[in-house]
Amino acid sequence: MIVSGEDEESPRKCTLKMSPGLGFIKNVIIDQHFAQRGRIGRILAGIAQNPEILGIGIDEDTAIVVNEKSILKVIGSGAVYIIDGTDITHTNVSEQYQDEILSIFNVKMHILIKGNAFDLNKRAPMEEEKTQ
């Protein structure tokens, strides 16, 4: 989980602090108050450092419910942002020059609202009706 990082500015290399989360969902980074506090840069920095995991940004008044088949369902009035870095082709992440702005190519993002779902195993969005 993200412990601290700058909001509402261009993402910077290695300025994000993370710690183990609660362990409910494996191989994801979750950030909250996502759109309201401009946290896209924080999660992009986390994904650049850990491209094999998914980033999940959750707006205020919004939540996710994950079932036993690893299908994530969105509830609430806001959006959920899924950031997938598995196809990253370039990033300048390194310990050197930590305050430089992050460069990252080929990141995939999905924006989900109530009624949408996401298969965490397949890394694919879907309409909720198809998850029944």
Tab-separated table of C-alpha atoms in Angstrom:
chain	number	residue	atom	x	y	z
A	1	MET	CA	0.000	0.000	0.000
A	2	ILE	CA	1.087	3.582	-0.553
A	3	VAL	CA	2.171	5.286	2.658
A	4	SER	CA	3.202	8.672	1.252
A	5	GLY	CA	4.001	10.464	-1.969
A	6	GLU	CA	3.321	13.781	-3.620
A	7	ASP	CA	-0.210	14.564	-4.822
A	8	GLU	CA	-1.167	16.679	-7.828
A	9	GLU	CA	2.181	17.013	-9.540
A	10	SER	CA	4.182	15.218	-12.206
A	11	PRO	CA	5.325	11.805	-10.994
A	12	ARG	CA	8.929	11.695	-9.839
A	13	LYS	CA	11.307	8.762	-9.660
A	14	CYS	CA	11.644	6.958	-6.334
A	15	THR	CA	9.726	9.483	-4.220
A	16	LEU	CA	6.985	7.031	-3.259
A	17	LYS	CA	6.969	5.254	0.089
A	18	MET	CA	5.137	1.933	0.314
A	19	SER	CA	4.580	-0.718	2.972
A	20	PRO	CA	2.849	-4.107	3.112
A	21	GLY	CA	-0.930	-3.804	2.981
A	22	LEU	CA	-3.520	-5.970	4.654
A	23	GLY	CA	-3.009	-8.860	2.223
A	24	PHE	CA	-6.626	-9.137	1.060
A	25	ILE	CA	-5.626	-8.891	-2.618
A	26	LYS	CA	-2.246	-10.097	-3.853
A	27	ASN	CA	-0.031	-8.316	-6.390
A	28	VAL	CA	-1.731	-4.909	-6.377
A	29	ILE	CA	-0.989	-1.392	-5.148
A	30	ILE	CA	-4.087	0.447	-3.919
A	31	ASP	CA	-4.449	4.201	-3.487
A	32	GLN	CA	-7.541	5.982	-2.193
A	33	HIS	CA	-9.138	9.427	-2.677
A	34	PHE	CA	-7.685	8.960	-6.141
A	35	ALA	CA	-9.188	11.628	-8.426
A	36	GLN	CA	-10.060	13.994	-5.590
A	37	ARG	CA	-6.421	14.342	-4.506
A	38	GLY	CA	-4.721	13.992	-7.891
A	39	ARG	CA	-2.917	10.746	-7.117
A	40	ILE	CA	-2.268	9.426	-10.631
A	41	GLY	CA	1.424	10.338	-10.330
A	42	ARG	CA	1.812	8.355	-7.120
A	43	ILE	CA	0.411	5.177	-8.576
A	44	LEU	CA	2.363	5.553	-11.820
A	45	ALA	CA	5.576	5.781	-9.800
A	46	GLY	CA	4.592	2.599	-7.956
A	47	ILE	CA	3.836	0.755	-11.190
A	48	ALA	CA	7.068	1.932	-12.802
A	49	GLN	CA	8.949	0.425	-9.852
A	50	ASN	CA	6.813	-2.761	-9.845
A	51	PRO	CA	5.479	-3.326	-13.386
A	52	GLU	CA	4.338	-6.877	-12.643
A	53	ILE	CA	1.606	-5.710	-10.253
A	54	LEU	CA	-1.617	-3.797	-10.897
A	55	GLY	CA	-2.299	-0.319	-9.573
A	56	ILE	CA	-5.818	0.330	-8.308
A	57	GLY	CA	-6.930	3.889	-7.603
A	58	ILE	CA	-10.259	4.242	-5.799
A	59	ASP	CA	-12.259	7.482	-5.672
A	60	GLU	CA	-14.060	8.753	-2.593
A	61	ASP	CA	-17.525	7.216	-1.995
A	62	THR	CA	-16.390	4.207	-4.023
A	63	ALA	CA	-15.190	0.716	-3.180
A	64	ILE	CA	-14.275	-2.575	-4.778
A	65	VAL	CA	-15.600	-6.021	-3.952
A	66	VAL	CA	-13.436	-8.965	-5.012
A	67	ASN	CA	-14.985	-12.444	-5.192
A	68	GLU	CA	-13.344	-15.867	-4.880
A	69	LYS	CA	-12.716	-15.948	-8.669
A	70	SER	CA	-10.666	-12.714	-8.440
A	71	ILE	CA	-13.351	-10.659	-10.156
A	72	LEU	CA	-13.317	-7.085	-8.886
A	73	LYS	CA	-16.679	-5.278	-8.876
A	74	VAL	CA	-17.069	-1.500	-8.493
A	75	ILE	CA	-19.645	-0.085	-6.078
A	76	GLY	CA	-20.374	3.524	-5.149
A	77	SER	CA	-20.675	6.817	-6.992
A	78	GLY	CA	-17.086	7.383	-8.190
A	79	ALA	CA	-14.612	5.552	-10.388
A	80	VAL	CA	-11.912	2.935	-10.000
A	81	TYR	CA	-8.742	3.225	-12.070
A	82	ILE	CA	-6.778	0.106	-12.990
A	83	ILE	CA	-3.207	0.755	-14.112
A	84	ASP	CA	-1.367	-2.161	-15.747
A	85	GLY	CA	2.374	-1.900	-16.332
A	86	THR	CA	3.059	-5.371	-17.727
A	87	ASP	CA	3.669	-3.968	-21.225
A	88	ILE	CA	5.993	-1.130	-20.167
A	89	THR	CA	8.692	-0.726	-22.809
A	90	HIS	CA	10.706	2.065	-21.155
A	91	THR	CA	11.054	3.801	-17.826
A	92	ASN	CA	13.777	5.929	-16.297
A	93	VAL	CA	13.165	4.601	-12.767
A	94	SER	CA	16.403	4.219	-10.848
A	95	GLU	CA	17.927	5.310	-7.579
A	96	GLN	CA	20.063	7.828	-9.442
A	97	TYR	CA	18.612	11.352	-9.733
A	98	GLN	CA	15.584	10.482	-7.616
A	99	ASP	CA	13.873	13.858	-7.996
A	100	GLU	CA	13.712	13.724	-11.799
A	101	ILE	CA	10.310	13.502	-13.434
A	102	LEU	CA	9.321	9.955	-14.287
A	103	SER	CA	9.318	8.814	-17.902
A	104	ILE	CA	7.261	5.704	-18.671
A	105	PHE	CA	6.024	4.241	-21.989
A	106	ASN	CA	3.165	1.871	-22.837
A	107	VAL	CA	1.137	1.887	-19.621
A	108	LYS	CA	-2.443	0.613	-19.869
A	109	MET	CA	-5.257	2.236	-17.862
A	110	HIS	CA	-8.904	1.233	-17.432
A	111	ILE	CA	-11.513	3.470	-15.787
A	112	LEU	CA	-14.381	1.560	-14.225
A	113	ILE	CA	-17.655	2.791	-12.743
A	114	LYS	CA	-20.533	1.150	-10.919
A	115	GLY	CA	-21.734	-1.693	-13.135
A	116	ASN	CA	-18.234	-2.511	-14.413
A	117	ALA	CA	-15.946	-5.309	-13.269
A	118	PHE	CA	-12.358	-6.420	-13.780
A	119	ASP	CA	-10.846	-9.906	-13.914
A	120	LEU	CA	-7.653	-9.650	-11.869
A	121	ASN	CA	-6.283	-12.950	-13.250
A	122	LYS	CA	-6.845	-12.069	-16.921
A	123	ARG	CA	-6.145	-8.365	-16.345
A	124	ALA	CA	-9.233	-7.530	-18.362
A	125	PRO	CA	-12.250	-5.252	-17.773
A	126	MET	CA	-15.792	-6.508	-18.260
A	127	GLU	CA	-19.362	-5.424	-17.823
A	128	GLU	CA	-20.789	-6.651	-14.522
A	129	GLU	CA	-23.592	-8.652	-16.148
A	130	LYS	CA	-20.989	-11.005	-17.666
A	131	THR	CA	-19.575	-11.925	-14.232
A	132	GLN	CA	-22.715	-13.742	-13.061
